[in-house]
Coordinates of C-alpha atoms in Angstrom, one line a residue:
M27 CA -32.9 -8.4 0.5
R28 CA -30.8 -6.3 -1.8
K29 CA -30.6 -7.4 -5.4
A30 CA -27.3 -8.9 -6.5
I31 CA -25.0 -6.5 -8.4
S32 CA -24.8 -7.6 -12.0
P33 CA -21.5 -8.4 -13.7
R34 CA -22.2 -5.4 -16.0
D35 CA -22.6 -3.0 -13.0
R36 CA -19.5 -4.5 -11.4
L37 CA -17.4 -3.8 -14.5
S38 CA -18.9 -0.3 -14.7
V39 CA -18.0 0.6 -11.1
T40 CA -14.5 -0.7 -11.6
L41 CA -13.9 1.2 -14.9
R42 CA -15.3 4.3 -13.2
Y43 CA -12.8 3.9 -10.4
L44 CA -9.9 3.5 -12.8
A45 CA -11.0 6.4 -15.1
T46 CA -11.7 8.9 -12.3
G47 CA -9.4 8.0 -9.5
N48 CA -12.3 8.8 -7.1
T49 CA -12.1 7.1 -3.7
F50 CA -14.4 4.2 -2.9
K51 CA -16.3 6.6 -0.5
D52 CA -16.8 9.1 -3.3
L53 CA -18.1 6.4 -5.7
S54 CA -20.5 5.2 -3.1
Y55 CA -22.5 8.4 -3.3
S56 CA -23.1 8.1 -7.1
T57 CA -23.5 4.3 -7.2
R58 CA -25.4 3.8 -3.9
I59 CA -23.1 0.9 -3.1
A60 CA -21.2 0.7 0.2
P61 CA -17.5 1.6 0.0
N62 CA -16.4 -1.8 1.4
T63 CA -18.6 -3.5 -1.2
I64 CA -17.0 -1.3 -4.0
S65 CA -13.6 -2.3 -2.7
S66 CA -14.5 -6.0 -3.0
I67 CA -16.0 -5.5 -6.4
V68 CA -13.0 -3.6 -7.7
R69 CA -10.6 -6.3 -6.5
S70 CA -12.4 -9.2 -8.0
T71 CA -13.1 -7.4 -11.3
L72 CA -9.5 -6.4 -11.7
A73 CA -8.5 -10.0 -11.1
A74 CA -10.9 -11.0 -13.9
I75 CA -9.5 -8.3 -16.3
I76 CA -6.0 -9.5 -15.7
Q77 CA -6.9 -13.2 -16.1
I78 CA -8.7 -12.6 -19.4
L79 CA -6.6 -9.8 -21.0
G80 CA -3.2 -10.6 -19.6
P81 CA -2.2 -13.4 -22.0
R82 CA -3.8 -11.7 -25.0
V83 CA -2.8 -8.1 -25.2
I84 CA 0.8 -7.8 -23.9
N85 CA 3.5 -10.1 -25.2
L86 CA 7.1 -9.3 -25.7
P87 CA 8.2 -10.4 -29.2
S88 CA 9.9 -13.8 -29.0
T89 CA 11.4 -14.2 -32.5
A90 CA 13.7 -12.2 -34.8
D91 CA 10.8 -11.8 -37.3
E92 CA 8.5 -10.3 -34.6
W93 CA 11.2 -7.8 -33.6
E94 CA 11.9 -6.9 -37.2
L95 CA 8.2 -6.0 -37.6
V96 CA 8.4 -3.7 -34.6
G97 CA 11.5 -2.1 -36.1
H98 CA 9.8 -1.7 -39.5
K99 CA 6.9 0.3 -37.9
F100 CA 9.3 2.6 -36.1
E101 CA 11.1 3.3 -39.3
M102 CA 7.8 4.0 -41.2
L103 CA 6.2 6.1 -38.4
W104 CA 9.1 7.7 -36.6
N105 CA 12.0 7.7 -39.1
F106 CA 14.2 5.6 -36.8
P107 CA 15.4 2.3 -38.4
H108 CA 16.2 -0.8 -36.4
C109 CA 14.4 0.6 -33.3
I110 CA 12.6 -2.1 -31.4
G111 CA 11.0 0.0 -28.7
S112 CA 11.3 3.0 -26.5
L113 CA 12.0 2.6 -22.8
D114 CA 11.1 4.6 -19.8
G115 CA 9.8 4.4 -16.3
K116 CA 7.2 6.2 -14.2
H117 CA 6.6 6.4 -10.5
I118 CA 3.1 5.4 -9.3
N119 CA 2.5 7.1 -6.0
F120 CA 0.7 5.3 -3.2
R121 CA 0.2 5.5 0.6
P122 CA 2.0 2.6 2.3
A123 CA 1.2 1.3 5.7
R124 CA 2.8 3.3 8.5
K125 CA 5.0 0.4 9.5
E126 CA 6.8 0.7 6.1
G127 CA 8.2 4.1 7.1
S128 CA 10.2 5.6 4.3
K129 CA 10.9 2.2 2.6
F130 CA 9.3 3.3 -0.7
R131 CA 10.4 7.0 -0.6
N132 CA 11.8 8.0 -3.9
Y133 CA 14.2 10.9 -4.9
K134 CA 11.4 13.4 -4.9
G135 CA 10.2 12.5 -1.4
K136 CA 7.2 10.5 -2.5
D137 CA 6.3 6.9 -1.7
S138 CA 6.1 5.0 -5.0
I139 CA 6.6 1.9 -7.1
V140 CA 8.0 2.0 -10.6
L141 CA 6.2 1.2 -13.8
L142 CA 8.9 0.3 -16.3
A143 CA 7.8 0.0 -19.9
L144 CA 8.9 -0.8 -23.4
V145 CA 6.5 0.7 -26.0
D146 CA 6.2 0.1 -29.8
A147 CA 5.7 2.6 -32.6
E148 CA 1.9 2.8 -32.1
Y149 CA 1.9 3.4 -28.3
K150 CA 1.3 -0.2 -27.4
F151 CA 3.1 -1.6 -24.4
L152 CA 5.3 -4.5 -25.4
F153 CA 6.7 -5.1 -21.9
V154 CA 6.0 -3.8 -18.4
D155 CA 7.6 -4.5 -15.1
I156 CA 5.6 -3.2 -12.2
G157 CA 6.4 -3.0 -8.5
M158 CA 10.1 -2.1 -8.1
N159 CA 10.7 0.0 -5.1
G160 CA 10.6 3.8 -5.8
R161 CA 13.8 4.1 -3.9
M162 CA 15.8 2.1 -6.4
H163 CA 18.0 3.8 -8.9
D164 CA 16.8 3.8 -12.4
S165 CA 19.6 1.7 -13.8
A166 CA 18.9 -0.9 -11.2
V167 CA 15.2 -1.0 -11.9
F168 CA 16.0 -1.9 -15.5
R169 CA 18.9 -4.2 -14.9
E170 CA 16.8 -6.3 -12.5
S171 CA 13.8 -6.5 -14.8
P172 CA 13.3 -9.6 -17.1
L173 CA 13.9 -7.3 -20.1
G174 CA 17.0 -5.8 -18.6
N175 CA 18.4 -9.2 -17.9
K176 CA 18.0 -10.1 -21.6
V177 CA 19.6 -6.8 -22.8
Y178 CA 22.5 -7.1 -20.4
S179 CA 23.1 -10.7 -21.2
N180 CA 22.6 -10.2 -25.0
T181 CA 19.9 -12.9 -25.1
L182 CA 17.1 -11.1 -26.9
P183 CA 16.3 -13.0 -30.1
L184 CA 17.0 -9.9 -32.3
P185 CA 17.5 -9.9 -36.1
F186 CA 21.1 -9.9 -37.3
L187 CA 22.9 -6.7 -38.0
C188 CA 22.1 -5.4 -41.5
E189 CA 22.5 -2.3 -43.6
V190 CA 19.9 0.4 -44.0
P191 CA 19.2 1.9 -47.4
G192 CA 21.9 4.3 -48.5
F193 CA 24.3 3.6 -45.6
N194 CA 27.2 1.3 -46.0
Y195 CA 27.4 0.0 -42.4
K196 CA 25.6 -2.7 -40.7
L197 CA 23.5 -1.4 -37.8
P198 CA 22.0 -3.5 -34.9
Y199 CA 18.5 -3.4 -33.6
V200 CA 18.2 -1.2 -30.6
I201 CA 16.0 0.1 -27.8
V202 CA 16.0 3.9 -27.3
G203 CA 16.1 5.3 -23.8
D204 CA 17.1 8.6 -22.1
D205 CA 19.9 9.5 -19.7
A206 CA 18.4 7.3 -17.0
F207 CA 19.8 4.2 -18.7
A208 CA 23.3 2.9 -19.5
L209 CA 24.5 2.9 -23.1
K210 CA 24.6 -0.6 -24.4
P211 CA 25.1 -2.1 -27.9
N212 CA 21.3 -2.7 -28.0
L213 CA 20.3 0.3 -25.9
L214 CA 20.9 3.8 -27.3
K215 CA 20.7 7.0 -25.2
P216 CA 21.4 10.7 -26.0
Y217 CA 24.9 12.2 -26.2
P218 CA 25.7 14.2 -23.0
S219 CA 24.3 17.8 -23.5
R220 CA 27.6 19.8 -23.1
G221 CA 29.4 21.0 -26.1
L222 CA 27.4 19.1 -28.7
T223 CA 28.2 19.4 -32.4
L224 CA 25.3 20.0 -34.8
D225 CA 25.5 16.3 -35.9
K226 CA 25.1 15.1 -32.3
R227 CA 22.3 17.5 -31.6
I228 CA 20.5 16.1 -34.6
F229 CA 21.0 12.5 -33.3
N230 CA 19.7 13.6 -29.9
Y231 CA 16.6 15.1 -31.6
R232 CA 15.9 12.0 -33.7
L233 CA 16.3 9.7 -30.6
S234 CA 14.1 12.0 -28.5
R235 CA 11.5 11.9 -31.3
A236 CA 11.4 8.1 -31.3
R237 CA 11.2 8.1 -27.5
R238 CA 8.0 10.1 -27.7
T239 CA 6.2 6.8 -28.2
V240 CA 6.7 5.8 -24.6
E241 CA 6.2 9.4 -23.3
N242 CA 2.9 9.6 -25.3
A243 CA 1.8 6.1 -24.1
F244 CA 2.3 7.2 -20.5
G245 CA 0.4 10.4 -21.3
I246 CA -2.5 8.5 -22.8
L247 CA -2.5 6.0 -20.0
A248 CA -2.7 8.7 -17.4
N249 CA -5.2 10.8 -19.4
R250 CA -7.6 7.9 -19.6
W251 CA -7.0 6.1 -16.2
K252 CA -6.7 9.0 -13.8
V253 CA -6.3 6.7 -10.8
L254 CA -2.7 6.6 -11.8
L255 CA -2.4 10.3 -11.2
S256 CA -3.6 10.0 -7.6
T257 CA -1.8 8.9 -4.5
I258 CA -3.5 5.5 -4.2
P259 CA -4.4 4.8 -0.6
L260 CA -4.1 1.0 -0.9
D261 CA -1.6 -1.7 -0.2
I262 CA 1.3 -2.3 -2.6
D263 CA -0.1 -5.5 -4.1
M264 CA -3.4 -3.7 -5.0
V265 CA -1.4 -0.7 -6.5
E266 CA 0.5 -3.2 -8.7
T267 CA -2.8 -4.8 -9.7
I268 CA -4.4 -1.5 -10.6
T269 CA -1.5 -0.4 -12.6
Y270 CA -1.3 -3.6 -14.6
A271 CA -5.0 -3.6 -15.3
C272 CA -4.8 -0.1 -16.7
V273 CA -1.9 -1.1 -19.0
L274 CA -3.9 -4.1 -20.2
L275 CA -7.0 -2.0 -20.9
H276 CA -4.8 0.5 -22.7
N277 CA -3.4 -2.1 -25.0
Y278 CA -6.8 -3.6 -25.6
L279 CA -8.5 -0.3 -26.5
I280 CA -5.6 1.1 -28.5
T281 CA -5.4 -1.9 -30.8
K282 CA -9.2 -2.1 -31.6
K283 CA -10.2 0.1 -34.5
I284 CA -13.6 0.8 -33.0
S285 CA -12.1 2.2 -29.8
H286 CA -8.8 3.6 -31.0
Q287 CA -10.4 6.7 -32.5
W288 CA -11.9 7.9 -29.2
Y289 CA -9.3 6.4 -26.9
V290 CA -6.3 8.2 -28.4
P291 CA -6.6 12.0 -28.0
N292 CA -6.1 14.1 -31.2
N293 CA -2.9 15.6 -29.9
Y294 CA -1.3 12.2 -29.7
R295 CA -2.1 11.1 -33.2
I296 CA 0.9 9.9 -35.2
S297 CA 2.3 11.6 -38.3
N298 CA 5.6 10.6 -39.7
N299 CA 6.3 13.4 -42.1
S300 CA 7.0 16.3 -39.8
N301 CA 7.9 17.4 -36.3
T302 CA 4.3 17.0 -35.1
N303 CA 4.6 13.8 -33.1
S304 CA 5.2 15.6 -29.8
H305 CA 3.1 16.2 -26.8
E306 CA 4.3 17.5 -23.4
E307 CA 3.3 14.8 -20.9
Q308 CA 0.2 15.9 -19.2
L309 CA 1.1 14.1 -16.0
S310 CA 0.6 15.5 -12.6
E311 CA 3.3 15.8 -10.0
H312 CA 2.4 12.3 -8.9
Q313 CA 3.9 10.8 -12.1
Y314 CA 7.4 11.6 -13.2
G315 CA 10.4 9.9 -14.9
L316 CA 13.2 8.0 -13.5
E317 CA 16.2 9.7 -11.9
Q318 CA 18.9 10.6 -14.4
Q319 CA 21.9 8.3 -14.6
T320 CA 25.3 9.7 -13.9
G321 CA 28.8 8.3 -14.0
N322 CA 27.9 5.5 -16.3
R323 CA 30.7 4.0 -18.4
S324 CA 29.8 2.7 -21.9
C325 CA 31.6 0.0 -23.8
N326 CA 33.5 1.1 -26.9
N327 CA 31.2 -1.0 -29.1
A328 CA 28.2 0.9 -27.8
L329 CA 29.9 4.2 -28.4
E330 CA 30.7 3.3 -31.9
I331 CA 27.1 2.1 -32.6
R332 CA 25.8 5.4 -31.4
D333 CA 28.2 7.3 -33.6
K334 CA 27.2 5.3 -36.6
F335 CA 23.5 6.0 -36.0
C336 CA 24.5 9.7 -35.6
E337 CA 26.3 9.5 -39.0
Y338 CA 23.3 7.9 -40.6
F339 CA 20.9 10.6 -39.4
N340 CA 23.1 13.3 -40.8
T341 CA 23.6 11.6 -44.2
A342 CA 21.4 9.0 -45.8
G343 CA 18.8 9.1 -43.1
A344 CA 18.4 12.8 -42.8
V345 CA 14.9 14.2 -42.9
P346 CA 14.1 17.9 -43.8
F347 CA 12.3 18.7 -40.6
Q348 CA 15.2 17.8 -38.3
Y349 CA 16.9 21.0 -39.2
S350 CA 13.9 23.2 -38.4
A351 CA 13.5 21.4 -35.2
I352 CA 17.1 22.1 -34.1
E353 CA 16.6 25.7 -35.2
M354 CA 13.5 26.1 -33.1
G355 CA 15.4 24.6 -30.2
N356 CA 17.9 27.5 -30.4
R357 CA 15.2 30.1 -29.9

């Protein structure tokens, strides 16, 4: 009779699967465990990871004080005051059953689900929504998520508007996103790229710089858990489970001092005094951002808020390296 597989070995097999993206068949050669047994081990171990880590390592702030702390870290590390997170989404490719046809076919012709995420200043996921159909438009993915519902209904328990040092105007706390999202009073996006003044180009740069937290978080996630770079040949429920487990493991490892040093690659390390916090996403063609939003109308209040942040970044909130960054962009 074959000896029972120990919990340690079950965890080892599961982590190897997530880290390499190898198929169960490939793993069977190195582990000498049958593919169907590996499949069962991975499913049960992922369920245990989610049960144990889920309530502990990812929690959306629920009070104004908690959101204010998130904003303080963004100001200290990324020179963007009143920012409560950067928002983006990525497609996770999988191989659906034939009966599904093109149900999950996205704008790039791949079958996928969406991982929507809000990330803090230190690459930690504050919120994720996993499983929206890859066919859905980006704005709909966000709007139908629990976080999107709160943003659209203005029910996030955010701190009151307040002034930032040296700027005589009260600014709200905001999420930063890209053109995939609609401009809202609590959700900033870049100015359209045509005919930009220098001031607006600087605003776009400063917003883009703050958004690197979510881009880098996705980059680290994919770098460490390469299963997310593959076309996962499993059912959609399992793809959601795999993705969520990877996010939980990411948060667990990135917040532990003992693991943070080796988990975060050197080229993702944070520095708040220069234009060094950038890293082109090392994601394969299997992971890519949400489709760009077009034809979106923004309320006047949201437009005014963006203009005020723009004014701040060009006056009291200016930093020396923003000008060299703009100059480099002209080359």
